Short mmCIF file of C-alpha atoms and ligand atoms in Angstrom, two decimals:
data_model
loop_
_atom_site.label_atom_id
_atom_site.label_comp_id
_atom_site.label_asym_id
_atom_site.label_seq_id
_atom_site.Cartn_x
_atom_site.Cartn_y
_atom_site.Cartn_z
CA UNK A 1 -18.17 18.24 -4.97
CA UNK A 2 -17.18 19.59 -8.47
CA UNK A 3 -16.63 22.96 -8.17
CA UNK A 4 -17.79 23.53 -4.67
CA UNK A 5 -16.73 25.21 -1.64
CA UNK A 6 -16.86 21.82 -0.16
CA UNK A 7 -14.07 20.05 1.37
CA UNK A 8 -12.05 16.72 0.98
CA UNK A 9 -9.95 16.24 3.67
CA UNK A 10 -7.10 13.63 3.30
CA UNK A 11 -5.11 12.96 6.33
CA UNK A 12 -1.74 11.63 5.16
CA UNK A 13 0.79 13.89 1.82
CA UNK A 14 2.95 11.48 0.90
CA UNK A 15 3.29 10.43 -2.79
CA UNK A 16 0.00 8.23 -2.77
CA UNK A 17 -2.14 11.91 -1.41
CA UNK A 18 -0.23 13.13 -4.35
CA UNK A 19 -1.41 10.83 -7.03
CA UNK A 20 -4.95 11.39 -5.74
CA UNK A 21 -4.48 15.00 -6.21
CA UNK A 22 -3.93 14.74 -10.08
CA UNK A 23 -7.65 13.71 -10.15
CA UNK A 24 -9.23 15.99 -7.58
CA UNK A 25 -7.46 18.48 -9.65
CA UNK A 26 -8.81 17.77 -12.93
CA UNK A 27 -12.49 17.58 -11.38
CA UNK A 28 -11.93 20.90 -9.37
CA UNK A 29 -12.24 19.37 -6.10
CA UNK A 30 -11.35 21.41 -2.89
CA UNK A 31 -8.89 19.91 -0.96
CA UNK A 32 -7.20 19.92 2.13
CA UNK A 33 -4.12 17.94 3.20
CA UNK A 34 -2.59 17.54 6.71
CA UNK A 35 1.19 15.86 6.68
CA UNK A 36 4.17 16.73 8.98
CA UNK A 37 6.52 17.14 6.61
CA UNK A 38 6.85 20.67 5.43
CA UNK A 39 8.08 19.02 1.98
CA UNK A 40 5.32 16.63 1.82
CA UNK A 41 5.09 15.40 -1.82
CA UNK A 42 1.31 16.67 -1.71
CA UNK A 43 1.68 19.78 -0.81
CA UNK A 44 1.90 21.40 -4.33
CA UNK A 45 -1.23 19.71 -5.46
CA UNK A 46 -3.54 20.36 -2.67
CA UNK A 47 -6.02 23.58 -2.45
CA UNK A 48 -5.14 23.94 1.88
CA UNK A 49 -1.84 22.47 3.56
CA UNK A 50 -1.80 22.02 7.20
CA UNK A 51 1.56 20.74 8.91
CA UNK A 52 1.37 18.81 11.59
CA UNK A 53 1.12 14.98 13.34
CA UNK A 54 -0.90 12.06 11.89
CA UNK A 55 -1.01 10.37 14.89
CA UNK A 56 -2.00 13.26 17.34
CA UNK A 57 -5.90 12.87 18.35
CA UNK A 58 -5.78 17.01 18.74
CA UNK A 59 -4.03 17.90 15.34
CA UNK A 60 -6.07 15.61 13.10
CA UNK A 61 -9.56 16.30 15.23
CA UNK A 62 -8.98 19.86 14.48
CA UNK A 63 -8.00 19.34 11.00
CA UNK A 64 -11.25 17.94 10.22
CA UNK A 65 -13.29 19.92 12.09
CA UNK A 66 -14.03 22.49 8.12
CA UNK A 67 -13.80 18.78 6.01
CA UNK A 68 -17.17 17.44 4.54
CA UNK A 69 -15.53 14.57 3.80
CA UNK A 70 -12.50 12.70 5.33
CA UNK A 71 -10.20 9.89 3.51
CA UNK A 72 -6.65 8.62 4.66
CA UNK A 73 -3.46 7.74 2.54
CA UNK A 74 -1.60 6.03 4.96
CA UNK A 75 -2.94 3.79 7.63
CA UNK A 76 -1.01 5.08 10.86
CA UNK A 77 -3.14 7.84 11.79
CA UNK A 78 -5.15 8.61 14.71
CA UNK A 79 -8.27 6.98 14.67
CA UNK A 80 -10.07 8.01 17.66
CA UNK A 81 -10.38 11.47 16.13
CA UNK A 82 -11.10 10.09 13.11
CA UNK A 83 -14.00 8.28 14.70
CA UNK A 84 -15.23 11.49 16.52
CA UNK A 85 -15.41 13.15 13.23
CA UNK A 86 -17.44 11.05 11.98
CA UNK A 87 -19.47 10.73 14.92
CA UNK A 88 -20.31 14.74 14.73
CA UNK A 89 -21.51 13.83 11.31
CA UNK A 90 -18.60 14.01 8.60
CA UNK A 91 -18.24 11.52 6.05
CA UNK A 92 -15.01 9.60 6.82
CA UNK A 93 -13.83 6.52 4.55
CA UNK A 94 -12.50 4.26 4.86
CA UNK A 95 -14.39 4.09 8.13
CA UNK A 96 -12.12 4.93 11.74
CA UNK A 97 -13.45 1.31 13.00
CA UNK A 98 -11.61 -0.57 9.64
CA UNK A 99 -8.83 1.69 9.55
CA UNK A 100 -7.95 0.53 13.22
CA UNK A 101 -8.46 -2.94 12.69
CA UNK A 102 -6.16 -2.95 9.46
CA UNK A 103 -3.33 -1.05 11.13
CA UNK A 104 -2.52 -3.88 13.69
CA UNK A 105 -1.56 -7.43 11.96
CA UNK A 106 -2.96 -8.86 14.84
CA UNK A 107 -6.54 -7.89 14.75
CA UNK A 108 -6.42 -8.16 11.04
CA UNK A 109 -5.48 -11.82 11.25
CA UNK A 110 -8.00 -12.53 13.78
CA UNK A 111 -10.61 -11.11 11.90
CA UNK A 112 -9.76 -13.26 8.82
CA UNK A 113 -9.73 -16.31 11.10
CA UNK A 114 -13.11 -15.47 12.53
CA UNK A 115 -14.97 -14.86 8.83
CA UNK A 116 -12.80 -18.09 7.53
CA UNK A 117 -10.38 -16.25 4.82
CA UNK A 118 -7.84 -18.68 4.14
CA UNK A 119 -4.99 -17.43 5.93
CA UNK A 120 -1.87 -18.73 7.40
CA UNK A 121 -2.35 -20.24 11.02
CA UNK A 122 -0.99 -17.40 13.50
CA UNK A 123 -0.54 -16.64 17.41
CA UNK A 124 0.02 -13.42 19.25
CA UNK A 125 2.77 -12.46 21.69
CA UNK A 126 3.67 -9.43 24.00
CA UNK A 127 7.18 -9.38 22.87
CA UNK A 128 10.66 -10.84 22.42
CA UNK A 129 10.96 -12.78 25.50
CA UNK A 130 7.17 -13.86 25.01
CA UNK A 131 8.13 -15.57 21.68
CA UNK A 132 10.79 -17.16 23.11
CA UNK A 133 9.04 -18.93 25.37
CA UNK A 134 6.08 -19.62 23.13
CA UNK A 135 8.87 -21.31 21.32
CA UNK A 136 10.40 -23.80 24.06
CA UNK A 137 7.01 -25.05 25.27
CA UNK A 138 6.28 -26.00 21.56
CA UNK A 139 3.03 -23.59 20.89
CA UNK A 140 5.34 -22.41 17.92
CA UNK A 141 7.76 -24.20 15.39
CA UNK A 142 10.91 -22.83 13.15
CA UNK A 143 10.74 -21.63 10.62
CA UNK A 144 8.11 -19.07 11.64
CA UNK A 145 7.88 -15.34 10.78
CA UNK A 146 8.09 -12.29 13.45
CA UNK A 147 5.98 -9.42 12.22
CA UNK A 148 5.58 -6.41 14.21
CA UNK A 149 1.88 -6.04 15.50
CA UNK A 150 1.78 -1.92 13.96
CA UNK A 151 4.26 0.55 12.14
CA UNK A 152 5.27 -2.37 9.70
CA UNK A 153 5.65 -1.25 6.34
CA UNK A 154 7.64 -2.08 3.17
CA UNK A 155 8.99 -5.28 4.67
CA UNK A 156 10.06 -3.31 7.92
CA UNK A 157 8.96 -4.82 10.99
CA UNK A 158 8.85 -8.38 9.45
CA UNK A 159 11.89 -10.80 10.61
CA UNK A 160 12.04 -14.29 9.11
CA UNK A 161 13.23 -17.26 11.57
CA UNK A 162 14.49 -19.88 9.79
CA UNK A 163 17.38 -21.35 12.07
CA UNK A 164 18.10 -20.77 16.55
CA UNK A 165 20.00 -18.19 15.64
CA UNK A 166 17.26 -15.97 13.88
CA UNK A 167 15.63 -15.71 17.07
CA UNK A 168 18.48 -13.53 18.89
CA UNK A 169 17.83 -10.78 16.38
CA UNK A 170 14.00 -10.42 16.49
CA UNK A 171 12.23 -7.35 17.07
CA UNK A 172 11.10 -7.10 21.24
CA UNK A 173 7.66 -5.81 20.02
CA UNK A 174 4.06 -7.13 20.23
CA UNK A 175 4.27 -9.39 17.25
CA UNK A 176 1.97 -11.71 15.38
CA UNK A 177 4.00 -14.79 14.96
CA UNK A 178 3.20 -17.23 11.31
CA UNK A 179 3.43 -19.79 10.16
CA UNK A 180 5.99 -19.66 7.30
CA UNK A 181 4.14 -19.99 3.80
CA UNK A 182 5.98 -22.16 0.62
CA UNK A 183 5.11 -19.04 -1.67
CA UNK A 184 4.98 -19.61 -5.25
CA UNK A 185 4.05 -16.19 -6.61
CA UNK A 186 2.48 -13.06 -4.64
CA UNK A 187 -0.27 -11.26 -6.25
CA UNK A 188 -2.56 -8.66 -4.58
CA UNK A 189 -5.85 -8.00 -5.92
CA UNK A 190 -7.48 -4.07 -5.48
CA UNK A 191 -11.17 -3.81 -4.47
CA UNK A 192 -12.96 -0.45 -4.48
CA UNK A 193 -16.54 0.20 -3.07
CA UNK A 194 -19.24 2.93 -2.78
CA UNK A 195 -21.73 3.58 0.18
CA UNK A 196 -24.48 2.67 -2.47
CA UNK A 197 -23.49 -0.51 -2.01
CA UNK A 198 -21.43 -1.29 -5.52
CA UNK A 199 -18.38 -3.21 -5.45
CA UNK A 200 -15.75 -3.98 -8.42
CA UNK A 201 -12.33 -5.01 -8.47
CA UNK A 202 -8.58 -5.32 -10.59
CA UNK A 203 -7.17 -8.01 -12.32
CA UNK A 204 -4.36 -9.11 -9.92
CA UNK A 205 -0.86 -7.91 -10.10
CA UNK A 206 2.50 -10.16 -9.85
CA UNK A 207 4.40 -9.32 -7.39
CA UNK A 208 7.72 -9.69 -8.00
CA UNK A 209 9.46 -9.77 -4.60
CA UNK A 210 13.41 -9.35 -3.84
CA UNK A 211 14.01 -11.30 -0.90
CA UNK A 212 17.72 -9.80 -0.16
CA UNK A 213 16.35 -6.88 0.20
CA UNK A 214 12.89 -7.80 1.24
CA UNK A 215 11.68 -5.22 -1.32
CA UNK A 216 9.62 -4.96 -4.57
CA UNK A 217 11.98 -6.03 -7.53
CA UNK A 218 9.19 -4.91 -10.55
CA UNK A 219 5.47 -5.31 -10.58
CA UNK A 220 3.48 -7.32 -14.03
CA UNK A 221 0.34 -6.12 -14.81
CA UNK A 222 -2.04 -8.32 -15.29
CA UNK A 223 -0.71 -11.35 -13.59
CA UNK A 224 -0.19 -14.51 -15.13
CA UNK A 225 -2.28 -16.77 -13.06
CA UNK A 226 -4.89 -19.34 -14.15
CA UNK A 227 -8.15 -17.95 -14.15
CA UNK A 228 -9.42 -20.04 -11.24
CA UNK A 229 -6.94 -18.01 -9.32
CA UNK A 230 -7.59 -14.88 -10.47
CA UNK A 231 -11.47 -15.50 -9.93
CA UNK A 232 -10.62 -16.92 -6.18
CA UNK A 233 -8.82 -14.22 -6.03
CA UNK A 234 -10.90 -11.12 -6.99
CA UNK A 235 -13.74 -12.75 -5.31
CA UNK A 236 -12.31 -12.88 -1.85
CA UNK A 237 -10.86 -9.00 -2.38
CA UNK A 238 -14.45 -8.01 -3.14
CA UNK A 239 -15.99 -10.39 -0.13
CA UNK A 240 -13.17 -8.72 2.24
CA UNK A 241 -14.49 -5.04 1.27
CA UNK A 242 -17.75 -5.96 1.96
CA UNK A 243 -17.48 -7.54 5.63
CA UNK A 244 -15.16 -4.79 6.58
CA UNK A 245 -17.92 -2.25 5.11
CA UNK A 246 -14.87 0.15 3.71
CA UNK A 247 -15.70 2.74 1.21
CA UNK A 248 -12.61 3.56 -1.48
CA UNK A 249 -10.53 0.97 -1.96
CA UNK A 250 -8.99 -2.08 -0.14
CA UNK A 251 -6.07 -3.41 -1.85
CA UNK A 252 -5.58 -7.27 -0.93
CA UNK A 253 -2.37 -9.38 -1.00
CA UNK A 254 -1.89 -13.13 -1.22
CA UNK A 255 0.45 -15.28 -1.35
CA UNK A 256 -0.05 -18.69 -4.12
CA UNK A 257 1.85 -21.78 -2.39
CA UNK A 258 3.80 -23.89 -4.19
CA UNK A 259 0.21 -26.53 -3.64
CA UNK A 260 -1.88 -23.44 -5.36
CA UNK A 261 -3.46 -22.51 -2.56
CA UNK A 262 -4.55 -18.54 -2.25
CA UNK A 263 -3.60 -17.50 0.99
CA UNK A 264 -4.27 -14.11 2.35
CA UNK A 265 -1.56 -12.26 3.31
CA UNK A 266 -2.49 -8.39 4.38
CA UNK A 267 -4.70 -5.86 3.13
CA UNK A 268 -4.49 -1.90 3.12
CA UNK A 269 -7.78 0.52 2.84
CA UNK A 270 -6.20 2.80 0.48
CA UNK A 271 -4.46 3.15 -3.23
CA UNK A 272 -1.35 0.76 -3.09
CA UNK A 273 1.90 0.42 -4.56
CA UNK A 274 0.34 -2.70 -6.70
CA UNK A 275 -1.56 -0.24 -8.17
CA UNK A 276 0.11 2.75 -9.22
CA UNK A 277 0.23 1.18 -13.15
CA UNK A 278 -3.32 1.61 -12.95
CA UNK A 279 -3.09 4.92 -14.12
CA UNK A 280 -1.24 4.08 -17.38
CA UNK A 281 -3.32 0.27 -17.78
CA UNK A 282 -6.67 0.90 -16.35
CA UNK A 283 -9.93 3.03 -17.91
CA UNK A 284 -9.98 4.09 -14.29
CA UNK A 285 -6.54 4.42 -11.70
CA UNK A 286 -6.50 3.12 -8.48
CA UNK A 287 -6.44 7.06 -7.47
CA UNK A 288 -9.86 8.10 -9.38
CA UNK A 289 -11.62 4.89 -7.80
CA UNK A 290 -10.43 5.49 -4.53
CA UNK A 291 -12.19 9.04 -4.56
CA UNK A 292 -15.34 7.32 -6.58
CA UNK A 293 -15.60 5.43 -3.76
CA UNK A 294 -14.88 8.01 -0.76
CA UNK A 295 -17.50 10.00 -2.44
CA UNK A 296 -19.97 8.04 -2.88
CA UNK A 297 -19.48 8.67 -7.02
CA UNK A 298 -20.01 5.74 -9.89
CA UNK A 299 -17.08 2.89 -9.85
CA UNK A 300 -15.21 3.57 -12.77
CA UNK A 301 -14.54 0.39 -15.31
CA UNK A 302 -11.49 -1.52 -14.50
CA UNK A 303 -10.53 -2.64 -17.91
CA UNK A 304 -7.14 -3.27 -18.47
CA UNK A 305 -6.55 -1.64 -22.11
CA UNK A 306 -3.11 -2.34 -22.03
CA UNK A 307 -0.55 -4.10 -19.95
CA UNK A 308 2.33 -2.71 -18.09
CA UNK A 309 5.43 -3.71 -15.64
CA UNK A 310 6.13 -1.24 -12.97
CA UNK A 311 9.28 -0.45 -10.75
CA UNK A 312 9.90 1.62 -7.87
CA UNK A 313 12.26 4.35 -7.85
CA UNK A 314 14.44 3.80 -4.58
CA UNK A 315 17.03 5.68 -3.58
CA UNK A 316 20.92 4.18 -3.84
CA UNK A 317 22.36 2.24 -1.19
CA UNK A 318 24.93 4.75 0.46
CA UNK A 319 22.96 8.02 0.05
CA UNK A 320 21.62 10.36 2.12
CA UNK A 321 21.00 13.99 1.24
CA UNK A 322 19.97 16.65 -1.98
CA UNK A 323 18.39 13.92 -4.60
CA UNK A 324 19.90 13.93 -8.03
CA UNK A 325 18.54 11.95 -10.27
CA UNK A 326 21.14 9.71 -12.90
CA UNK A 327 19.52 8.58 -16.31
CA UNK A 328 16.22 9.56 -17.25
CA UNK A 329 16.25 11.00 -20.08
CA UNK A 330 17.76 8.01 -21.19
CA UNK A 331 14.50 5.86 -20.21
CA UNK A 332 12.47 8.79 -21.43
CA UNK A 333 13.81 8.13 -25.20
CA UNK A 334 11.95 4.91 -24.90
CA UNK A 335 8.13 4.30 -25.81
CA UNK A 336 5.74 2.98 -23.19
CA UNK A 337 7.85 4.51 -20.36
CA UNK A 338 5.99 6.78 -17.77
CA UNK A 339 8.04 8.64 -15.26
CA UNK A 340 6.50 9.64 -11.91
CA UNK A 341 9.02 11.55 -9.18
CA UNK A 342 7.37 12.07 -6.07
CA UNK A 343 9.12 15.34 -5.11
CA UNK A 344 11.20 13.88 -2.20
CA UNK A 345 13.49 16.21 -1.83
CA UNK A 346 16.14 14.27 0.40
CA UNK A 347 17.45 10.75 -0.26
CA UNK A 348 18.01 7.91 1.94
CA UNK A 349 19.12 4.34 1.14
CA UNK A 350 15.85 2.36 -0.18
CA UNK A 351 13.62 5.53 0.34
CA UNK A 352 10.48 5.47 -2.55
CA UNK A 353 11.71 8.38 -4.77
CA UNK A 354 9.56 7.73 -7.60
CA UNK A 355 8.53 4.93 -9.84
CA UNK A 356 8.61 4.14 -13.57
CA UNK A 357 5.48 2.14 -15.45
CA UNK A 358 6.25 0.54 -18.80
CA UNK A 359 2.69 0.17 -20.61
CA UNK A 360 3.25 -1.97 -23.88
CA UNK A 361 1.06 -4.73 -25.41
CA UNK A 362 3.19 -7.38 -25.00
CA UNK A 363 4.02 -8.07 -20.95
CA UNK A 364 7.34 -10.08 -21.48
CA UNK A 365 8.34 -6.88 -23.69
CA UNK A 366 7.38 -4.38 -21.00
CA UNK A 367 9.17 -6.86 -18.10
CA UNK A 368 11.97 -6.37 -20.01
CA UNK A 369 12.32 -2.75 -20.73
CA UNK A 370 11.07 -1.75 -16.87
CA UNK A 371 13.98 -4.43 -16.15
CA UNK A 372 16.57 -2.57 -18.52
CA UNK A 373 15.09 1.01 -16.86
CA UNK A 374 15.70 -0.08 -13.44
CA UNK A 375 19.58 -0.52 -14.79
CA UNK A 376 19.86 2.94 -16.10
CA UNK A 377 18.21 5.32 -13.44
CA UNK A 378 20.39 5.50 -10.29
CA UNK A 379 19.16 8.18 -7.16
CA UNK A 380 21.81 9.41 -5.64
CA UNK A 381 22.59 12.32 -3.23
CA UNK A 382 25.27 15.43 -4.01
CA UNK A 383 27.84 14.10 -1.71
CA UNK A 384 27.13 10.22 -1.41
CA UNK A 385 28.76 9.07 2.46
CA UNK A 386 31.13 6.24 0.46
CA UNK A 387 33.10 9.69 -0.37
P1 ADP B 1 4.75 -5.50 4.80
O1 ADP B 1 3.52 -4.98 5.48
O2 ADP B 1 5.99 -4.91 5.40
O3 ADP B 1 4.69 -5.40 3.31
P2 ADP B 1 4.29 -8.37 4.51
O4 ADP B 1 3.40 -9.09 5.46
O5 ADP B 1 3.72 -8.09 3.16
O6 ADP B 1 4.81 -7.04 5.22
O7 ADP B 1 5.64 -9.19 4.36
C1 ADP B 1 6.70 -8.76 3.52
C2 ADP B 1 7.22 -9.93 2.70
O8 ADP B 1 7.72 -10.97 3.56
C3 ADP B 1 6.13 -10.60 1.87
O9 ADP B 1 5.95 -9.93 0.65
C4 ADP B 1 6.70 -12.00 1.71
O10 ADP B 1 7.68 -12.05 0.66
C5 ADP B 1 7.41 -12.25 3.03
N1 ADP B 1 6.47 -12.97 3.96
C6 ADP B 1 5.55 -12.39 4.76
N2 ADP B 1 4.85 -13.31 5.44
C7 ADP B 1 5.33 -14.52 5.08
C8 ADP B 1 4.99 -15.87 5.43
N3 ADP B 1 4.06 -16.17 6.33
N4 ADP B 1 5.69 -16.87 4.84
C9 ADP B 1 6.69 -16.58 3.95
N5 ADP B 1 7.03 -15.34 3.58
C10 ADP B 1 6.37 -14.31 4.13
#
């Protein structure tokens, strides 16, 4: 692949395709990116741009049809293509089969049921009205959680029910219903694998949820959990690769109850937001793995040589438009701090802009500084709509 006329494909130019890139580009790796956004963050980066649908079997069938090699950075693609790609003989990871699973909550819970992953106890309806009557005959009990069967993402498409009159706003989708978990902590744990068969994973991450907003508040790097977690933990991440028989990485999130049980949440078959401090932590970043593992390369080490906190750059309640961003050259003056902007043009109200790792020895030093950095930079548009 280094220095050859031959062709990763990656299906998906957001600001994950665009991380990737920053490695591809330092081996010399041809690349080829296909994203409907004309402004897709990895558009710059790649060697080809193609614009077009993720989701539309034609578009992504022919987009593949010059790749060697085929990887994904978001999940909601179209698989079938995917699948005929590979069928015709190129090398697609993670493979079309696990992609599909992953991308509906229901399969994905059913498949953790039926290889006994501890995960919380779950039942499937067609929609709204469904639920509700899944509800009166008893088959489910408040307080339960609603989350959209596909599309979910970033705490979209999941609706808590804690009370009778949750259940008049719930989403009329086909959901997987849960049971509600007593969550102590969340931590996710990433795995990465090669087709030669070697498997290593990350010390987990914290997970540091807001629960207003149902958004990321900061990320610690490594967690603090006891090591019989962490073990547990990194164990099942590298058991869940394996059954699944992905290639690149599988990042894994659990929840700790308040009894210290590890309970699996979700996974996704591609770098992760838990995992962007990698780059600044890790001998190897979530992004080089990934690739070592799409191509069939060496696993990189996953040392942590020093610890970080991250948080996500999200754009300001109450703007939409031109991005400007308030304050970082401020957060620049400061040691540790690494800035990454994913080249979003436009803002929106909680849109991922960027985000900001703080790498420093001491984790209770760098929670505080990414804390005190999440203070001073502000995204905003040119002409906010409170105006
Ligand atoms: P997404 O794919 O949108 O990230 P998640 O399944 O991770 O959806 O849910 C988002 C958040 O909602 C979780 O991080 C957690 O805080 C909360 N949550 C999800 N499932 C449960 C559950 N069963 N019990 C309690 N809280 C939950």
């Amino acid at each position: 692949m280094f220095s050859q006329k031959k062709k990763l494909g990656i299906v998906g130019g957001g600001q994950l395709g665009k991380m990737l890139l920053t490695k591809t580009n330092q081996w010399d790796i041809y690349t080829k990116v296909l994203d409907p956004s004309e402004n897709a963050p990895s558009r710059s980066s790649c060697t080809e741009f193609v614009q077009g649908s993720l989701q539309d079997f034609d578009t992504v069938y022919q987009f593949g049809q010059d790749c060697d090699y085929l990887t994904i950075e978001i999940e909601n693609v179209n698989t079938e293509a995917l699948q005929k790609l590979e069928d015709e003989g190129k090398i697609v990871h993670p493979r079309p089969g696990a992609i599909a699973l992953i991308k509906d909550k229901g399969l994905q819970k059913q498949f953790y049921a039926k290889h006994n992953f501890p995960t919380s106890p779950f039942e499937l309806f067609e929609d709204k009205a469904d639920i509700l009557k899944g509800w009166s005959s008893g088959k489910i009990k408040i307080p339960f959680v609603q989350k959209s069967r596909t599309d979910g993402y970033d705490g979209k498409g999941v609706h808590v029910v804690q009370s009778e009159s949750d259940l008049e706003t719930m989403m009329d989708v086909p959901s997987m219903v849960e049971e509600m978990v007593d969550i102590k902590e969340e931590i996710s744990v990433i795995a990465a694998r090669n087709s030669s068969g070697q498997v290593v994973s990350y010390q987990p991450t914290a997970m540091i949820v807001n629960h207003e907003a149902n958004l990321l508040d900061v990320l610690l790097f490594p967690a603090a959990v006891d090591t019989y977690i962490e073990d547990k933990a990194r164990k099942m991440a590298e058991e869940l690769i394996e059954k699944m028989d992905i290639c690149g990485l599988l990042a894994v999130e659990f929840f700790i109850s308040k009894d210290d049980d590890l309970i699996l949440n979700e996974v996704a078959p591609r770098p992760h937001n838990s995992g962007h401090q990698t780059i600044e932590s890790c001998n190897t970043s979530q992004f080089e793995q990934h690739l070592r593992g799409v191509l069939n390369l060496p696993l990189g080490h996953t040392t942590v040589h020093l610890p970080s906190a991250m948080i996500n750059l999200l754009g300001a309640p109450g703007h939409t438009g031109d991005v400007v961003y308030e304050g970082l050259n401020e957060v620049l003056a400061k040691e540790g701090v690494h800035i990454h902007i994913y080249g979003k043009k436009q803002t929106k109200p909680y849109r991922k802009m960027g985000h900001i790792t703080v790498a420093n020895s001491n984790l209770e030093q760098a929670n505080k500084i990414a804390l005190w950095v999440k203070e001073q930079v502000q995204i905003k548009s040119h002409q906010p709509i409170s105006q």
